[in-house]
mmCIF file of C-alpha atoms in Angstrom:
data_model
loop_
_atom_site.group_PDB
_atom_site.id
_atom_site.type_symbol
_atom_site.label_atom_id
_atom_site.label_comp_id
_atom_site.label_asym_id
_atom_site.label_seq_id
_atom_site.Cartn_x
_atom_site.Cartn_y
_atom_site.Cartn_z
ATOM 1 C CA MET A 1 -45.362 50.352 13.241
ATOM 2 C CA VAL A 2 -44.173 51.910 16.559
ATOM 3 C CA TYR A 3 -40.479 51.700 17.400
ATOM 4 C CA ASN A 4 -40.307 51.733 21.089
ATOM 5 C CA GLU A 5 -36.802 52.220 23.059
ATOM 6 C CA VAL A 6 -36.925 50.232 26.207
ATOM 7 C CA ALA A 7 -35.896 52.532 29.163
ATOM 8 C CA GLU A 8 -35.093 49.913 31.699
ATOM 9 C CA ASP A 9 -31.478 49.066 32.373
ATOM 10 C CA GLU A 10 -29.975 46.117 30.740
ATOM 11 C CA LYS A 11 -27.258 43.986 32.532
ATOM 12 C CA GLN A 12 -23.746 44.702 31.122
ATOM 13 C CA GLY A 13 -22.619 41.190 31.631
ATOM 14 C CA LYS A 14 -19.513 41.631 29.280
ATOM 15 C CA GLU A 15 -16.656 39.485 30.407
ATOM 16 C CA GLY A 16 -13.652 41.365 31.589
ATOM 17 C CA MET A 17 -15.599 44.380 32.252
ATOM 18 C CA ASN A 18 -15.586 45.965 35.722
ATOM 19 C CA MET A 19 -16.991 49.503 35.262
ATOM 20 C CA ASN A 20 -18.500 51.467 38.001
ATOM 21 C CA PRO A 21 -21.440 53.499 36.862
ATOM 22 C CA VAL A 22 -21.651 57.264 37.240
ATOM 23 C CA ILE A 23 -24.958 58.098 38.977
ATOM 24 C CA VAL A 24 -26.565 61.591 38.356
ATOM 25 C CA ARG A 25 -30.125 62.250 39.671
ATOM 26 C CA ASN A 26 -30.698 58.497 39.641
ATOM 27 C CA VAL A 27 -29.588 58.159 36.106
ATOM 28 C CA ARG A 28 -26.883 55.501 36.025
ATOM 29 C CA ILE A 29 -24.478 56.401 33.125
ATOM 30 C CA GLY A 30 -22.493 53.358 32.003
ATOM 31 C CA GLU A 31 -25.277 50.950 32.418
ATOM 32 C CA GLY A 32 -28.359 50.152 30.114
ATOM 33 C CA MET A 33 -29.285 52.197 27.312
ATOM 34 C CA PRO A 34 -26.920 54.844 26.254
ATOM 35 C CA LYS A 35 -27.896 58.434 27.791
ATOM 36 C CA ILE A 36 -28.099 61.935 26.134
ATOM 37 C CA CYS A 37 -26.023 64.931 27.781
ATOM 38 C CA VAL A 38 -26.766 68.346 26.886
ATOM 39 C CA PRO A 39 -23.287 70.474 27.082
ATOM 40 C CA VAL A 40 -22.967 73.967 28.146
ATOM 41 C CA VAL A 41 -19.981 75.703 26.334
ATOM 42 C CA GLY A 42 -18.122 78.988 25.991
ATOM 43 C CA ARG A 43 -19.635 81.660 23.921
ATOM 44 C CA THR A 44 -16.377 82.530 22.149
ATOM 45 C CA ARG A 45 -13.303 80.789 21.033
ATOM 46 C CA ALA A 46 -11.284 82.801 23.604
ATOM 47 C CA GLU A 47 -13.464 81.448 26.557
ATOM 48 C CA ILE A 48 -12.643 77.931 25.338
ATOM 49 C CA ARG A 49 -8.994 78.458 24.385
ATOM 50 C CA GLU A 50 -7.477 80.650 26.896
ATOM 51 C CA ALA A 51 -6.529 78.552 29.948
ATOM 52 C CA ALA A 52 -7.471 81.204 32.493
ATOM 53 C CA ALA A 53 -10.784 82.075 30.920
ATOM 54 C CA TYR A 54 -11.498 78.387 30.448
ATOM 55 C CA VAL A 55 -10.906 77.507 34.012
ATOM 56 C CA GLU A 56 -12.858 80.428 35.364
ATOM 57 C CA LEU A 57 -15.821 79.422 33.048
ATOM 58 C CA ASN A 58 -16.014 75.836 34.364
ATOM 59 C CA ARG A 59 -15.378 77.009 37.963
ATOM 60 C CA ARG A 60 -18.213 79.289 37.698
ATOM 61 C CA MET A 61 -20.486 76.563 36.264
ATOM 62 C CA SER A 62 -19.563 74.091 38.749
ATOM 63 C CA GLY A 63 -20.006 76.370 41.748
ATOM 64 C CA ALA A 64 -23.547 77.564 40.561
ATOM 65 C CA GLY A 65 -25.278 74.579 41.556
ATOM 66 C CA TYR A 66 -27.266 74.322 38.376
ATOM 67 C CA ILE A 67 -25.261 71.614 36.590
ATOM 68 C CA ASP A 68 -24.529 68.039 37.115
ATOM 69 C CA MET A 69 -21.488 67.403 34.887
ATOM 70 C CA VAL A 70 -18.856 69.584 33.376
ATOM 71 C CA ASP A 71 -17.069 68.450 30.163
ATOM 72 C CA VAL A 72 -13.296 69.169 30.426
ATOM 73 C CA GLU A 73 -10.728 68.928 27.534
ATOM 74 C CA MET A 74 -8.291 66.561 29.030
ATOM 75 C CA PHE A 75 -5.199 67.558 26.972
ATOM 76 C CA SER A 76 -5.492 71.443 27.748
ATOM 77 C CA GLY A 77 -2.431 71.064 30.205
ATOM 78 C CA ASP A 78 -2.388 68.882 33.220
ATOM 79 C CA ASP A 79 -2.317 71.852 35.774
ATOM 80 C CA THR A 80 -5.558 73.306 34.032
ATOM 81 C CA VAL A 81 -7.242 69.850 34.005
ATOM 82 C CA SER A 82 -6.207 68.935 37.646
ATOM 83 C CA ALA A 83 -7.548 72.542 38.781
ATOM 84 C CA LEU A 84 -10.744 71.710 36.909
ATOM 85 C CA VAL A 85 -11.318 68.303 38.066
ATOM 86 C CA ARG A 86 -10.642 69.275 41.863
ATOM 87 C CA CYS A 87 -13.017 72.101 41.518
ATOM 88 C CA ALA A 88 -15.813 70.216 40.010
ATOM 89 C CA HIS A 89 -15.468 67.369 42.603
ATOM 90 C CA ALA A 90 -15.450 69.682 45.464
ATOM 91 C CA CYS A 91 -18.815 70.982 44.042
ATOM 92 C CA GLN A 92 -20.068 67.462 43.715
ATOM 93 C CA VAL A 93 -20.183 67.985 39.994
ATOM 94 C CA LYS A 94 -19.015 64.920 37.909
ATOM 95 C CA VAL A 95 -16.339 65.450 35.210
ATOM 96 C CA VAL A 96 -16.727 64.254 31.549
ATOM 97 C CA GLY A 97 -13.094 63.970 30.307
ATOM 98 C CA SER A 98 -13.027 64.673 26.677
ATOM 99 C CA ASN A 99 -10.662 64.732 23.753
ATOM 100 C CA HIS A 100 -11.683 65.835 20.145
ATOM 101 C CA ASP A 101 -9.583 64.877 17.151
ATOM 102 C CA PHE A 102 -11.023 66.942 14.295
ATOM 103 C CA GLN A 103 -8.235 65.902 11.891
ATOM 104 C CA LYS A 104 -8.157 62.175 11.863
ATOM 105 C CA THR A 105 -8.616 58.720 13.730
ATOM 106 C CA PRO A 106 -5.386 57.962 15.521
ATOM 107 C CA ALA A 107 -4.166 54.621 15.763
ATOM 108 C CA LYS A 108 -5.988 52.097 18.159
ATOM 109 C CA GLU A 109 -3.014 52.215 20.493
ATOM 110 C CA GLU A 110 -3.146 56.190 20.711
ATOM 111 C CA ILE A 111 -6.885 56.268 21.353
ATOM 112 C CA VAL A 112 -6.342 53.602 24.314
ATOM 113 C CA ALA A 113 -3.606 55.687 25.565
ATOM 114 C CA ARG A 114 -5.511 58.824 25.617
ATOM 115 C CA LEU A 115 -8.476 57.162 27.322
ATOM 116 C CA ARG A 116 -6.299 55.722 29.929
ATOM 117 C CA ARG A 117 -4.610 59.148 30.641
ATOM 118 C CA MET A 118 -8.108 60.784 31.257
ATOM 119 C CA GLN A 119 -8.709 58.022 33.586
ATOM 120 C CA GLU A 120 -5.441 58.665 35.485
ATOM 121 C CA LEU A 121 -6.466 62.295 35.590
ATOM 122 C CA ASP A 122 -9.641 61.313 37.710
ATOM 123 C CA ALA A 123 -12.400 62.136 34.957
ATOM 124 C CA ASP A 124 -15.665 60.215 35.957
ATOM 125 C CA ILE A 125 -16.539 59.706 32.318
ATOM 126 C CA LEU A 126 -13.867 59.083 29.411
ATOM 127 C CA LYS A 127 -14.972 60.454 26.142
ATOM 128 C CA ILE A 128 -13.215 60.698 22.829
ATOM 129 C CA ALA A 129 -14.422 61.632 19.339
ATOM 130 C CA VAL A 130 -12.372 61.209 16.239
ATOM 131 C CA MET A 131 -12.550 62.417 12.495
ATOM 132 C CA LEU A 132 -13.586 59.516 10.098
ATOM 133 C CA ARG A 133 -11.191 59.427 7.025
ATOM 134 C CA SER A 134 -12.081 55.948 5.758
ATOM 135 C CA LYS A 135 -14.389 53.087 6.604
ATOM 136 C CA LYS A 136 -11.538 51.399 8.413
ATOM 137 C CA ASP A 137 -11.384 54.246 10.915
ATOM 138 C CA VAL A 138 -14.573 53.052 12.317
ATOM 139 C CA LEU A 139 -13.168 49.572 12.916
ATOM 140 C CA THR A 140 -10.156 51.069 14.564
ATOM 141 C CA LEU A 141 -12.389 53.251 17.014
ATOM 142 C CA LEU A 142 -14.458 50.352 17.866
ATOM 143 C CA ALA A 143 -11.445 48.078 18.510
ATOM 144 C CA ALA A 144 -10.012 50.758 20.747
ATOM 145 C CA THR A 145 -13.300 50.987 22.628
ATOM 146 C CA GLU A 146 -13.334 47.340 23.228
ATOM 147 C CA GLU A 147 -9.952 46.975 24.514
ATOM 148 C CA MET A 148 -10.198 50.198 26.674
ATOM 149 C CA CYS A 149 -13.552 48.654 28.137
ATOM 150 C CA SER A 150 -12.392 45.123 28.482
ATOM 151 C CA GLU A 151 -8.962 45.631 30.015
ATOM 152 C CA TYR A 152 -8.413 48.845 31.364
ATOM 153 C CA ALA A 153 -11.465 51.024 32.134
ATOM 154 C CA ASN A 154 -13.266 51.175 35.690
ATOM 155 C CA ARG A 155 -15.432 53.828 34.838
ATOM 156 C CA PRO A 156 -18.004 54.613 31.757
ATOM 157 C CA VAL A 157 -16.361 55.353 28.322
ATOM 158 C CA ILE A 158 -17.891 56.956 25.470
ATOM 159 C CA THR A 159 -16.434 56.940 21.984
ATOM 160 C CA MET A 160 -17.659 58.130 18.629
ATOM 161 C CA SER A 161 -16.607 58.792 14.997
ATOM 162 C CA MET A 162 -17.606 62.166 13.311
ATOM 163 C CA ASP A 163 -18.694 62.564 9.837
ATOM 164 C CA GLY A 164 -21.470 60.895 8.000
ATOM 165 C CA MET A 165 -20.082 57.483 7.867
ATOM 166 C CA GLY A 166 -19.240 57.816 11.495
ATOM 167 C CA VAL A 167 -22.865 57.143 12.563
ATOM 168 C CA ILE A 168 -22.506 53.536 12.949
ATOM 169 C CA SER A 169 -20.098 54.056 15.850
ATOM 170 C CA ARG A 170 -23.033 55.736 17.513
ATOM 171 C CA LEU A 171 -25.518 53.007 16.619
ATOM 172 C CA CYS A 172 -23.402 50.002 17.587
ATOM 173 C CA GLY A 173 -20.791 51.367 20.054
ATOM 174 C CA GLU A 174 -22.834 50.134 23.064
ATOM 175 C CA ALA A 175 -21.938 46.515 21.850
ATOM 176 C CA PHE A 176 -18.151 47.516 22.214
ATOM 177 C CA GLY A 177 -18.668 48.983 25.400
ATOM 178 C CA SER A 178 -19.399 52.704 24.688
ATOM 179 C CA ALA A 179 -21.669 54.218 27.345
ATOM 180 C CA GLY A 180 -22.887 57.027 25.020
ATOM 181 C CA GLY A 181 -25.137 57.045 21.743
ATOM 182 C CA SER A 182 -27.135 59.093 19.737
ATOM 183 C CA ARG A 183 -30.784 58.642 19.648
ATOM 184 C CA ARG A 184 -31.109 61.151 17.034
ATOM 185 C CA ALA A 185 -28.814 59.106 14.798
ATOM 186 C CA GLN A 186 -30.761 56.059 15.439
ATOM 187 C CA ALA A 187 -34.008 57.799 14.664
ATOM 188 C CA CYS A 188 -32.632 59.049 11.412
ATOM 189 C CA VAL A 189 -31.554 55.470 10.392
ATOM 190 C CA TYR A 190 -34.961 54.009 11.362
ATOM 191 C CA ALA A 191 -37.056 56.721 9.664
ATOM 192 C CA SER A 192 -34.766 56.580 6.536
ATOM 193 C CA ALA A 193 -35.408 52.695 6.403
ATOM 194 C CA CYS A 194 -39.079 53.137 6.881
ATOM 195 C CA TYR A 195 -39.434 55.741 4.333
ATOM 196 C CA SER A 196 -37.342 53.780 1.756
ATOM 197 C CA ILE A 197 -39.489 50.832 2.269
ATOM 198 C CA SER A 198 -42.727 52.743 1.826
ATOM 199 C CA ARG A 199 -41.336 54.412 -1.313
ATOM 200 C CA LYS A 200 -40.780 50.905 -2.760
ATOM 201 C CA ARG A 201 -44.463 50.196 -2.011
ATOM 202 C CA LEU A 202 -43.535 46.811 -0.481
ATOM 203 C CA PHE A 203 -46.204 47.569 2.157
ATOM 204 C CA SER A 204 -47.900 50.493 3.558
ATOM 205 C CA PHE A 205 -47.890 51.666 7.363
ATOM 206 C CA ASN A 206 -47.769 54.488 9.696
ATOM 207 C CA PHE A 207 -44.731 54.748 11.923
ATOM 208 C CA SER A 208 -43.520 56.902 14.799
ATOM 209 C CA CYS A 209 -40.611 57.128 17.210
ATOM 210 C CA ILE A 210 -41.031 57.251 20.780
ATOM 211 C CA PHE A 211 -38.166 58.505 22.967
ATOM 212 C CA LEU A 212 -38.274 57.404 26.700
#
């Protein structure tokens, strides 16, 4: 049994959505299958938390000519964010505006407000990751994703719930408008299901996961 992820773009076709995809090296982020991005981060907490060092780190990366996108924490101060966005865009580097809430999943209205603020600050991709505290939190995130994508967003949005139960947000987020996903999360679920079936000896087969 072979699981084959189709690489060709799928039409969004979702009523009310009018997002412009972000194109990096002919990869259209915001259309078709979710894409994988590999981040570059500071080596120490000081590099990330100290505003001047944070700006300098990202400025050097943007100007080096080796990166396509830079991930900017959008709530590290408007002056800091504006400087980073201007610098990145001047270097033809796309900005992934991000926000991480490691404590909780905010209310739907707050999630939407944060994503809209990222858009106002001119991030090219809007990303938020929140901590799961209950199963209902996943529903809150997905509802916020759908509202943002159908009513406000004109660019790709990426949302995800952290922690084990949050994997469902990375598996089905695309159906609610999220442009990001984790193929590793998908592979783990598929592999786990196949292993469970084979252990129960319902039938015997070999399987492999092919990533395109």
